[in-house]
Coordinates of C-alpha atoms and ligand atoms in Angstrom, one line a residue:
Chain A
M1 CA 15.3 -9.5 23.9
R2 CA 11.9 -7.9 23.2
F3 CA 11.5 -5.3 20.5
V4 CA 8.7 -3.3 18.9
F5 CA 8.3 -4.6 15.3
N6 CA 7.8 -1.8 12.8
T7 CA 7.2 -2.4 9.1
G8 CA 7.1 0.0 6.2
R9 CA 8.0 0.7 2.6
T10 CA 11.5 1.0 1.2
A11 CA 12.6 2.0 -2.3
A12 CA 14.3 -1.4 -2.8
Q13 CA 11.2 -3.3 -1.6
G14 CA 9.1 -1.1 -4.0
A15 CA 11.4 -1.6 -7.0
G16 CA 11.2 -5.4 -6.5
L17 CA 7.4 -5.3 -6.2
E18 CA 6.8 -6.3 -9.8
R19 CA 9.1 -9.3 -9.6
K20 CA 8.5 -11.0 -6.3
T21 CA 10.2 -14.2 -7.4
S22 CA 13.5 -12.3 -7.9
E23 CA 16.4 -12.5 -5.5
E24 CA 16.5 -8.7 -5.4
Y25 CA 13.0 -8.6 -3.8
Q26 CA 13.9 -11.4 -1.5
K27 CA 16.9 -9.6 -0.2
A28 CA 15.1 -6.3 0.1
T29 CA 12.3 -7.7 2.3
S30 CA 14.3 -10.1 4.5
V31 CA 16.4 -7.5 6.2
A32 CA 15.9 -6.2 9.8
R33 CA 17.2 -2.8 10.4
M34 CA 18.3 -2.1 14.0
N35 CA 20.0 0.5 16.2
P36 CA 23.7 -0.3 16.5
V37 CA 23.5 -0.1 20.2
D38 CA 20.8 -2.8 20.4
M39 CA 23.0 -4.9 18.1
M40 CA 25.9 -4.5 20.5
D41 CA 23.5 -5.7 23.3
L42 CA 22.6 -8.8 21.2
E43 CA 26.2 -9.3 20.4
I44 CA 25.5 -9.4 16.7
E45 CA 27.3 -7.8 13.7
D46 CA 26.0 -6.2 10.5
G47 CA 25.0 -9.0 8.0
E48 CA 24.5 -11.7 10.6
R49 CA 21.2 -13.3 11.2
L50 CA 18.4 -13.0 13.7
R51 CA 15.5 -15.2 14.7
V52 CA 12.3 -13.0 15.1
S53 CA 9.3 -14.5 16.9
G54 CA 6.0 -12.8 16.9
P55 CA 2.4 -13.7 17.6
A56 CA 2.0 -15.8 14.5
G57 CA 5.4 -17.5 14.1
T58 CA 9.1 -17.2 13.7
V59 CA 11.3 -16.1 10.8
V60 CA 15.0 -15.7 10.2
L61 CA 16.2 -12.3 8.9
R62 CA 19.5 -10.7 8.1
V63 CA 20.4 -7.7 10.3
E64 CA 21.6 -4.3 9.1
A65 CA 22.8 -1.5 11.4
N66 CA 20.9 1.8 11.0
D67 CA 21.3 4.9 13.2
G68 CA 17.9 6.2 12.3
I69 CA 16.1 3.3 14.1
P70 CA 15.3 4.1 17.7
R71 CA 16.4 1.7 20.3
G72 CA 14.0 -1.0 21.2
T73 CA 12.5 -1.1 17.6
V74 CA 13.3 -3.2 14.7
F75 CA 12.3 -2.1 11.2
V76 CA 11.5 -4.7 8.5
P77 CA 10.2 -3.7 5.0
L78 CA 6.7 -4.7 4.1
G79 CA 6.6 -8.2 2.6
P80 CA 6.3 -11.9 3.2
Y81 CA 9.0 -12.0 5.8
A82 CA 7.5 -9.3 8.0
N83 CA 4.1 -11.0 7.7
A84 CA 5.5 -14.3 8.8
V85 CA 5.4 -13.1 12.4
L86 CA 2.2 -11.1 12.4
D87 CA -1.2 -12.3 13.3
G88 CA -4.7 -11.4 12.0
E89 CA -5.9 -9.2 15.0
T90 CA -7.3 -5.9 13.7
H91 CA -9.1 -4.6 16.8
G92 CA -12.2 -4.0 14.8
T93 CA -10.6 -1.8 12.2
G94 CA -9.6 -4.2 9.4
M95 CA -6.0 -3.2 9.7
P96 CA -3.5 -5.6 11.3
D97 CA -0.9 -4.3 13.8
Y98 CA 1.8 -3.7 11.2
K99 CA 3.7 -1.3 13.3
S100 CA 3.3 -2.2 16.9
V101 CA 3.6 -6.0 17.5
S102 CA 6.0 -7.0 20.2
V103 CA 8.6 -9.6 19.1
E104 CA 11.4 -11.6 20.7
I105 CA 14.7 -11.5 19.0
E106 CA 17.8 -13.7 19.3
P107 CA 20.9 -14.3 17.1
T108 CA 20.9 -17.4 15.0
D109 CA 23.0 -19.2 12.4
D110 CA 20.0 -20.6 10.6
P111 CA 19.6 -19.5 6.9
V112 CA 17.1 -16.9 5.7
P113 CA 14.3 -18.9 4.0
T114 CA 13.4 -18.3 0.4
I115 CA 9.9 -16.8 -0.4
P116 CA 8.7 -20.1 -2.0
A117 CA 9.9 -22.0 1.1
L118 CA 8.0 -19.5 3.3
M119 CA 4.8 -19.9 1.2
E120 CA 5.2 -23.7 1.2
G121 CA 5.5 -23.6 5.0
I122 CA 2.1 -21.9 5.0
G123 CA 0.5 -24.7 2.9
G124 CA 1.1 -23.4 -0.7
V125 CA 2.8 -25.1 -3.6
A126 CA 5.4 -23.0 -5.3
L127 CA 5.4 -22.6 -9.1
R128 CA 9.1 -23.1 -9.8
R129 CA 9.5 -21.6 -13.1
E130 CA 11.3 -18.4 -13.9
E131 CA 10.2 -16.8 -17.1
Chain B
M1 CA 9.0 4.2 -31.2
I2 CA 8.7 7.0 -28.7
H3 CA 5.6 7.4 -26.6
R4 CA 5.2 10.7 -24.8
D5 CA 3.0 11.8 -21.9
M6 CA 2.5 8.2 -20.7
V7 CA 1.1 7.6 -17.2
C8 CA 3.1 5.6 -14.7
P9 CA 0.9 2.8 -13.2
F10 CA 2.8 2.4 -10.0
C11 CA 2.0 4.7 -7.1
G12 CA -0.8 7.2 -6.3
C13 CA 1.2 10.1 -7.9
L14 CA 0.2 8.8 -11.3
C15 CA 3.0 10.9 -13.0
D16 CA 1.7 11.6 -16.5
D17 CA 4.9 12.9 -18.2
L18 CA 6.7 9.7 -18.9
V19 CA 8.5 9.1 -22.1
V20 CA 8.7 5.5 -23.1
E21 CA 10.7 4.1 -25.9
T22 CA 9.7 0.7 -27.4
E23 CA 11.4 -1.4 -30.0
D24 CA 9.9 -4.7 -31.4
G25 CA 7.4 -5.0 -28.7
Q26 CA 10.0 -4.4 -26.0
V27 CA 10.5 -1.4 -23.6
V28 CA 14.1 -0.2 -24.1
Q29 CA 14.0 3.2 -22.3
V30 CA 11.9 5.0 -19.8
D31 CA 12.5 8.7 -19.1
N32 CA 11.1 10.9 -16.3
A33 CA 9.9 8.0 -14.1
C34 CA 11.5 7.3 -10.7
T35 CA 13.2 4.0 -9.8
L36 CA 9.9 2.4 -8.8
G37 CA 8.1 3.5 -12.0
S38 CA 11.0 2.7 -14.3
N39 CA 11.6 -0.7 -12.7
K40 CA 7.9 -1.6 -13.3
M41 CA 8.0 -0.3 -16.9
M42 CA 11.3 -1.9 -17.8
G43 CA 10.4 -5.2 -16.2
A44 CA 6.7 -5.6 -16.6
W45 CA 6.8 -6.8 -20.3
Q46 CA 9.3 -9.5 -19.7
H47 CA 8.4 -11.3 -16.5
R48 CA 4.9 -12.3 -17.4
L49 CA 3.3 -15.7 -17.0
K50 CA 2.9 -17.1 -20.5
S51 CA -0.5 -18.7 -20.0
P52 CA -2.9 -19.4 -17.2
V53 CA -1.7 -22.1 -14.8
M54 CA -3.5 -24.5 -12.6
R55 CA -2.6 -26.7 -9.6
D56 CA -2.4 -30.3 -10.6
G57 CA -1.9 -32.7 -7.7
G58 CA 1.4 -31.6 -6.1
G59 CA 2.4 -29.4 -9.0
W60 CA 1.2 -27.1 -11.7
R61 CA 0.2 -27.3 -15.3
D62 CA -0.5 -24.8 -18.1
T63 CA -4.1 -24.3 -19.1
T64 CA -6.2 -22.2 -21.4
Y65 CA -8.0 -19.0 -20.6
E66 CA -11.3 -20.8 -21.3
E67 CA -10.7 -23.5 -18.7
A68 CA -9.3 -21.0 -16.2
C69 CA -12.3 -18.7 -16.4
E70 CA -14.7 -21.6 -16.2
Y71 CA -12.8 -22.8 -13.1
A72 CA -13.0 -19.4 -11.5
A73 CA -16.7 -19.0 -12.2
G74 CA -17.4 -22.5 -10.9
V75 CA -15.5 -21.9 -7.7
L76 CA -17.3 -18.6 -7.0
L77 CA -20.7 -20.2 -7.8
D78 CA -20.0 -23.1 -5.5
A79 CA -19.1 -20.9 -2.5
D80 CA -21.4 -19.8 0.2
R81 CA -19.2 -16.8 1.2
P82 CA -16.9 -15.8 -1.6
L83 CA -14.4 -13.0 -1.0
M84 CA -13.2 -10.9 -3.9
Y85 CA -10.1 -9.0 -2.8
G86 CA -7.5 -6.7 -4.4
W87 CA -8.6 -4.2 -7.1
S88 CA -5.9 -1.6 -6.5
S89 CA -3.6 -2.2 -9.5
T90 CA -6.3 -2.6 -12.1
Q91 CA -8.6 -0.5 -14.2
G92 CA -11.7 1.3 -12.9
E93 CA -13.6 -0.6 -15.6
A94 CA -12.6 -4.0 -14.1
Q95 CA -13.5 -2.7 -10.6
G96 CA -17.0 -2.0 -11.7
I97 CA -17.6 -5.5 -13.0
G98 CA -16.1 -6.8 -9.8
V99 CA -18.8 -5.0 -7.8
S100 CA -21.6 -6.2 -10.0
M101 CA -20.3 -9.8 -9.6
A102 CA -20.0 -9.6 -5.8
E103 CA -23.6 -8.3 -5.7
L104 CA -24.9 -11.2 -7.8
L105 CA -23.0 -13.8 -5.8
G106 CA -23.9 -12.3 -2.4
G107 CA -20.1 -12.2 -1.7
V108 CA -17.8 -9.7 -0.1
I109 CA -15.7 -7.3 -2.1
D110 CA -12.7 -5.5 -0.5
S111 CA -9.8 -3.6 -1.8
T112 CA -6.2 -3.2 -0.5
T113 CA -7.6 0.0 1.1
S114 CA -8.4 -2.1 4.2
V115 CA -4.7 -2.6 4.9
C116 CA -3.5 0.8 3.8
H117 CA -5.7 3.9 4.2
G118 CA -8.9 2.1 5.3
P119 CA -8.5 3.8 8.7
S120 CA -8.1 7.2 7.0
I121 CA -11.5 6.6 5.4
L122 CA -13.0 5.7 8.7
A123 CA -11.7 9.0 10.2
I124 CA -13.0 11.0 7.2
Q125 CA -16.4 9.4 7.6
E126 CA -16.3 10.7 11.2
V127 CA -15.1 14.3 10.7
G128 CA -14.9 15.0 7.0
H129 CA -12.0 15.6 4.6
P130 CA -10.5 19.1 4.2
G131 CA -8.8 18.1 0.9
C132 CA -7.7 19.7 -2.4
T133 CA -6.0 18.7 -5.6
L134 CA -2.3 18.2 -5.9
G135 CA -2.3 21.1 -8.3
Q136 CA -3.4 23.4 -5.6
V137 CA -0.6 22.2 -3.3
K138 CA 2.0 22.6 -6.0
N139 CA 1.0 26.2 -6.9
R140 CA 0.1 27.5 -3.4
A141 CA 1.5 25.6 -0.4
D142 CA 4.3 27.4 1.4
L143 CA 4.4 24.8 4.2
V144 CA 4.3 21.1 3.6
I145 CA 4.2 18.5 6.3
Y146 CA 4.9 14.8 5.7
W147 CA 3.6 12.9 8.7
A148 CA 4.5 9.2 9.2
C149 CA 5.4 8.7 5.6
N150 CA 8.6 8.5 3.6
P151 CA 7.9 9.9 0.1
T152 CA 11.5 9.7 -0.9
E153 CA 11.2 6.0 -0.9
A154 CA 7.5 5.3 -1.5
H155 CA 6.4 8.1 -3.7
P156 CA 9.8 9.3 -5.1
R157 CA 8.4 12.0 -7.4
H158 CA 5.9 13.4 -5.0
M159 CA 8.2 16.1 -3.8
S160 CA 9.5 17.1 -7.3
R161 CA 6.1 17.2 -8.9
Y162 CA 3.9 18.6 -6.2
T163 CA 5.7 20.0 -3.2
T164 CA 9.3 20.7 -2.1
Y165 CA 11.1 20.8 -5.5
A166 CA 8.1 21.8 -7.7
D167 CA 7.6 25.3 -9.1
G168 CA 4.6 27.1 -7.8
F169 CA 2.5 29.5 -9.9
F170 CA 1.8 31.8 -6.9
M171 CA 5.4 31.8 -5.6
E172 CA 8.4 33.7 -6.5
N173 CA 11.0 31.1 -5.6
A174 CA 9.1 28.0 -4.7
F175 CA 12.1 26.0 -3.5
R176 CA 13.1 28.7 -1.1
D177 CA 9.7 29.8 0.0
R178 CA 8.4 26.4 0.8
K179 CA 9.1 24.9 4.2
L180 CA 9.2 21.3 4.9
I181 CA 8.3 19.6 8.2
V182 CA 8.7 15.8 8.7
V183 CA 7.2 13.9 11.6
D184 CA 8.2 10.2 11.9
V185 CA 9.3 7.6 14.4
R186 CA 12.6 7.2 12.5
K187 CA 14.9 9.5 10.7
S188 CA 14.0 8.6 7.1
D189 CA 15.6 10.0 4.0
T190 CA 12.8 12.5 3.8
A191 CA 13.4 13.6 7.3
S192 CA 17.1 14.4 6.5
I193 CA 16.1 17.2 4.1
A194 CA 13.4 18.7 6.3
D195 CA 13.6 22.2 7.8
E196 CA 12.1 20.7 11.0
F197 CA 12.1 17.0 11.9
M198 CA 10.0 15.9 14.8
Q199 CA 10.9 12.4 16.0
V200 CA 7.9 10.8 17.8
K201 CA 8.2 7.8 20.0
P202 CA 6.5 4.8 18.3
G203 CA 2.8 5.0 19.1
G204 CA 3.0 8.6 20.1
D205 CA 1.4 10.3 17.1
Y206 CA -2.0 10.8 18.8
A207 CA -0.5 12.6 21.8
V208 CA 1.7 14.8 19.5
L209 CA -1.3 15.8 17.4
S210 CA -3.4 16.6 20.5
A211 CA -0.5 18.7 21.9
L212 CA -0.3 20.6 18.6
R213 CA -4.1 21.2 18.7
A214 CA -3.9 22.5 22.2
I215 CA -1.1 24.9 21.3
V216 CA -2.9 26.2 18.1
R217 CA -5.9 26.8 20.3
G218 CA -3.9 29.0 22.6
R219 CA -3.5 26.4 25.4
A220 CA 0.2 25.8 25.4
D221 CA 0.0 26.0 29.2
V222 CA -1.6 22.5 29.4
V223 CA 1.2 20.9 27.4
P224 CA 3.9 19.1 29.4
K225 CA 7.6 19.5 28.8
T226 CA 7.8 16.6 26.4
V227 CA 5.1 14.7 24.5
A228 CA 6.0 11.3 23.2
G229 CA 9.7 12.2 22.9
V230 CA 9.0 15.7 21.4
T231 CA 10.0 18.8 23.4
K232 CA 7.5 21.4 24.1
E233 CA 9.8 24.0 22.5
Q234 CA 9.7 22.2 19.2
L235 CA 5.9 21.7 19.4
V236 CA 5.4 25.4 20.0
R237 CA 7.7 26.2 17.1
V238 CA 6.0 23.9 14.7
A239 CA 2.5 25.1 15.8
A240 CA 3.7 28.7 15.1
L241 CA 5.0 27.7 11.6
C242 CA 1.7 26.1 10.9
K243 CA -0.3 29.2 11.9
E244 CA 2.0 31.5 9.9
A245 CA 1.7 29.6 6.7
R246 CA -0.4 31.1 4.0
F247 CA -1.3 27.6 2.6
G248 CA -0.4 24.5 4.5
A249 CA -0.6 21.0 3.1
L250 CA -0.4 17.9 5.4
F251 CA 0.3 14.6 3.8
F252 CA 0.3 11.5 5.8
G253 CA 1.1 7.8 5.2
V254 CA 0.4 4.4 6.6
G255 CA 2.6 5.3 9.6
L256 CA -0.5 6.9 11.0
T257 CA -3.1 4.4 9.9
M258 CA -1.1 1.3 11.0
A259 CA 0.2 2.6 14.3
P260 CA -1.7 2.1 17.6
G261 CA -4.7 4.3 17.5
K262 CA -5.1 3.6 13.8
Y263 CA -8.1 5.7 12.5
K264 CA -8.2 7.8 15.7
N265 CA -4.7 9.1 14.8
V266 CA -6.1 10.3 11.4
R267 CA -9.1 11.8 13.0
N268 CA -6.9 13.8 15.3
A269 CA -4.8 15.0 12.2
I270 CA -8.0 16.1 10.4
E271 CA -9.1 18.0 13.6
L272 CA -5.7 19.7 13.7
V273 CA -6.2 20.8 10.2
D274 CA -9.7 22.0 11.1
E275 CA -8.2 24.0 14.0
L276 CA -5.6 25.5 11.7
N277 CA -8.3 26.5 9.3
R278 CA -9.5 29.0 11.9
H279 CA -6.3 30.9 11.3
T280 CA -5.2 30.2 7.8
K281 CA -5.7 27.7 4.9
W282 CA -4.8 24.1 5.5
T283 CA -5.5 20.8 3.6
L284 CA -4.9 17.2 4.2
T285 CA -4.2 14.3 1.8
P286 CA -3.5 10.7 2.4
L287 CA -0.5 9.4 0.4
R288 CA -2.1 6.5 -1.5
G289 CA 0.2 3.7 -2.5
H290 CA -1.2 1.6 -5.4
Y291 CA -1.8 3.7 -8.5
N292 CA -5.6 3.0 -8.5
V293 CA -6.5 2.2 -4.9
Y294 CA -8.3 5.5 -4.8
G295 CA -10.2 4.3 -7.8
S296 CA -11.4 1.3 -6.0
N297 CA -12.9 3.5 -3.3
E298 CA -14.6 5.7 -5.9
V299 CA -16.0 2.9 -8.0
F300 CA -17.2 1.0 -4.9
T301 CA -18.8 4.1 -3.5
W302 CA -20.7 5.1 -6.6
M303 CA -22.0 1.6 -7.0
T304 CA -22.7 0.6 -3.4
G305 CA -22.5 3.7 -1.2
Y306 CA -19.4 2.3 0.6
P307 CA -15.8 2.7 -0.2
Y308 CA -14.4 -0.8 0.6
A309 CA -15.2 -4.0 2.5
V310 CA -18.7 -4.3 1.1
D311 CA -20.7 -7.4 2.0
F312 CA -23.7 -8.4 -0.1
S313 CA -24.7 -11.6 1.8
R314 CA -27.7 -9.8 3.1
Q315 CA -28.7 -8.9 -0.4
I316 CA -28.1 -5.3 0.3
A317 CA -24.7 -3.6 0.6
F318 CA -23.5 -3.9 4.2
Y319 CA -20.3 -2.3 5.4
N320 CA -18.5 -2.9 8.7
P321 CA -14.7 -2.7 8.7
G322 CA -13.3 -5.0 11.3
E323 CA -15.9 -7.5 10.3
T324 CA -16.3 -7.3 6.5
T325 CA -12.6 -6.5 5.8
A326 CA -10.5 -9.1 4.1
V327 CA -8.0 -9.7 6.9
D328 CA -10.8 -10.3 9.4
I329 CA -12.7 -12.6 7.1
L330 CA -9.6 -14.7 6.4
A331 CA -8.4 -14.7 9.9
R332 CA -11.8 -16.0 11.1
Q333 CA -11.7 -18.6 8.2
E334 CA -15.0 -17.4 7.1
C335 CA -14.8 -17.3 3.3
D336 CA -14.9 -20.6 1.4
A337 CA -13.5 -19.3 -1.9
C338 CA -11.4 -16.2 -2.9
L339 CA -10.8 -14.3 -6.1
I340 CA -7.8 -12.1 -5.9
V341 CA -7.3 -9.4 -8.5
A342 CA -4.2 -7.3 -9.0
S343 CA -2.8 -7.4 -5.5
D344 CA -0.5 -9.6 -3.5
P345 CA -1.9 -10.7 -0.1
G346 CA 0.8 -13.4 -0.1
A347 CA 3.3 -10.7 0.5
H348 CA 1.3 -8.4 2.6
F349 CA -1.2 -10.2 4.8
P350 CA -0.5 -11.8 8.2
K351 CA 0.4 -15.4 8.2
Q352 CA -2.8 -16.5 9.8
C353 CA -4.8 -15.2 6.8
L354 CA -2.5 -16.9 4.3
E355 CA -3.0 -20.2 5.9
H356 CA -6.7 -20.0 5.2
L357 CA -6.1 -18.7 1.7
A358 CA -4.0 -21.8 1.0
E359 CA -6.8 -24.1 2.2
I360 CA -9.7 -22.8 0.1
P361 CA -10.0 -22.6 -3.7
T362 CA -8.2 -19.3 -4.5
V363 CA -8.0 -17.8 -8.0
L364 CA -5.5 -15.1 -8.8
I365 CA -5.7 -12.6 -11.7
D366 CA -2.2 -11.0 -12.0
P367 CA 0.2 -10.7 -14.9
M368 CA 3.2 -12.0 -12.9
Q369 CA 4.2 -14.7 -10.5
T370 CA 3.9 -13.2 -7.0
A371 CA 4.1 -14.4 -3.4
T372 CA 0.4 -15.2 -3.7
T373 CA 1.0 -17.6 -6.6
P374 CA 2.0 -20.6 -4.4
L375 CA -1.2 -20.1 -2.3
C376 CA -3.7 -20.2 -5.2
R377 CA -5.2 -23.0 -7.3
C378 CA -5.3 -21.1 -10.5
Q379 CA -3.6 -18.0 -11.9
I380 CA -4.8 -16.1 -14.9
P381 CA -2.3 -13.6 -16.4
T382 CA -3.6 -10.4 -17.9
A383 CA -2.3 -7.2 -19.5
V384 CA -0.7 -4.5 -17.3
T385 CA -2.9 -1.3 -17.3
G386 CA -0.8 1.7 -18.5
M387 CA 1.4 -0.6 -20.5
D388 CA -0.5 -3.1 -22.7
A389 CA -3.9 -2.0 -21.7
S390 CA -5.6 1.4 -21.4
G391 CA -8.0 2.2 -18.6
T392 CA -9.0 4.7 -15.9
A393 CA -7.2 5.2 -12.6
Y394 CA -7.7 7.8 -9.8
R395 CA -4.7 9.8 -8.5
M396 CA -4.3 10.2 -4.7
D397 CA -6.2 13.5 -4.8
G398 CA -9.2 11.9 -6.5
V399 CA -8.5 13.1 -10.0
P400 CA -9.3 10.4 -12.6
I401 CA -6.6 9.9 -15.2
H402 CA -6.8 7.9 -18.4
L403 CA -3.9 5.5 -18.7
K404 CA -2.7 4.9 -22.2
K405 CA -1.5 1.7 -23.8
F406 CA 1.8 1.6 -25.7
L407 CA 2.5 -2.1 -26.2
D408 CA 0.6 -5.0 -27.5
L409 CA 1.7 -8.4 -26.0
G410 CA -1.6 -10.2 -26.8
Y411 CA -2.8 -10.6 -23.2
P412 CA -6.5 -10.0 -22.4
T413 CA -7.2 -7.1 -20.0
D414 CA -8.5 -7.5 -16.5
T415 CA -11.8 -6.1 -17.7
E416 CA -12.1 -8.8 -20.3
I417 CA -11.2 -11.6 -18.0
I418 CA -13.5 -10.5 -15.2
G419 CA -16.2 -9.9 -17.7
R420 CA -15.9 -13.4 -19.0
I421 CA -16.1 -14.9 -15.5
F422 CA -19.1 -12.6 -14.8
K423 CA -20.9 -13.8 -17.9
Q424 CA -20.6 -17.4 -16.7
V425 CA -21.8 -16.4 -13.3
K426 CA -24.8 -14.6 -14.8
E427 CA -25.7 -17.6 -16.9
V428 CA -26.2 -19.6 -13.8
K429 CA -27.6 -16.9 -11.4
H430 CA -29.6 -14.9 -14.0
P431 CA -30.4 -17.3 -16.8
Ligands
SF4_501 S1 6.3 8.8 -8.2 FE1 4.9 7.1 -8.5 S2 3.7 7.5 -10.3 FE2 5.5 8.9 -10.3 S3 7.0 7.7 -11.5 FE3 7.4 7.2 -9.4 S4 6.2 5.4 -9.0 FE4 5.5 6.3 -10.9

């Protein structure tokens, strides 16, 4: 099903900002909030997983029901997961389409990737050391 | 030891009433800060990288500050089109050296502004900025609008320090006398406490702003029954509230700058404020996210004439957002080296840009491991300003505030490290 992909700040995302290698930040940014009616249409329950495909790629997220999200929209906190599907088009403004990209969503059983795994997929090398 | 009146180096509110308790070089208690601020203060002394690190084949190795700075200078000197990006969570002093270095190298310097309130600046350049300090809002505003933002989660003390829950010098009972209007595409936590919540269909802000302008102008007759999901009755009611206010303050977030229309949305908001100023007093302030992103705009402007995305490749300062902004340069694979200071594009840039960042020599100056770490070749840890370094930062209303140091963990400051790199660059470019 097609959805408008909206991103933004949340308190949990902000609280984890200073420790992006933590599980807390990973959890806070890998969630997709959706209207419960849309979830019914997708036949998916709270806590299950979705595959979101946008112009730049695909990512797996955990879904969370939220009445405040209008139908047809999915809200994902700012962060590496949201950006995994966005492309670099800015329409001459310098600002990517963080709030208006159209994505395809389907339920999946695949696991949510870790942030180091996401970055390695892009061509990076994770520094695996927690201090 | 108790340190009073400390400044929180997290968001653009720059709350300056924090009480921090330290014991043996550790932060044990933070009072007055919100969750975001106290999380930073409580965590930032313990999760630091111990020393600079450098990519070594398929892995990483520790290195010295000397080797890391030399590597950074070498990479920048070798590049034809170096990009220097970030600058929002660092000291004004470091930003200044960054601009000088970009100029000498003929590189591009951009701050995180380009992906937050860059479009607001474009709008301000078109139609001006009817702004004021947060102190004015606190003491005078009897109507506050939060448009396309969610301060409850992103600027948690904005409402208690400057608006809804703050005392006002010119008000008898500020909490009762102040009205709150929230405009957003979703019912956020801030929306749930508003006197009036206008829910706009995604992408509909421009139309709603235009409708309000028409109504304030006395042309309600041209407004259709609903505009982007908002009923005409509500628009008329909100416009009347705005006109009746003695002092109105409109705050807006990246919900306006990132949505379709981008800077034109902000331009329309400024023009609504202008329109209202024919009837009463209104001001407008972008809610700035990083604690010193406003500082990067100030410092870049005094030094180059432009607030962000400044390109020195023509040997004079050239500015053209959409072309000289970091996301565009990376997406076009244009830069051949990148220095990232105090920001995390790994977490906040589109994937296409990160792919290029991973391919070129990228150096990161940041106290902690971030999502950008895996993408760079070398990371240099520094002190956190407002914690183990002092320095200048600009609040979201443009007021510079001195951040104080209350810990000593032995890390060099951003200013010192960038100064060291700059010195080596100068030795080659300006012997
Ligand atoms: S509102 Fe902003 S500046 Fe104030 S304590 Fe919270 S994060 Fe820090």
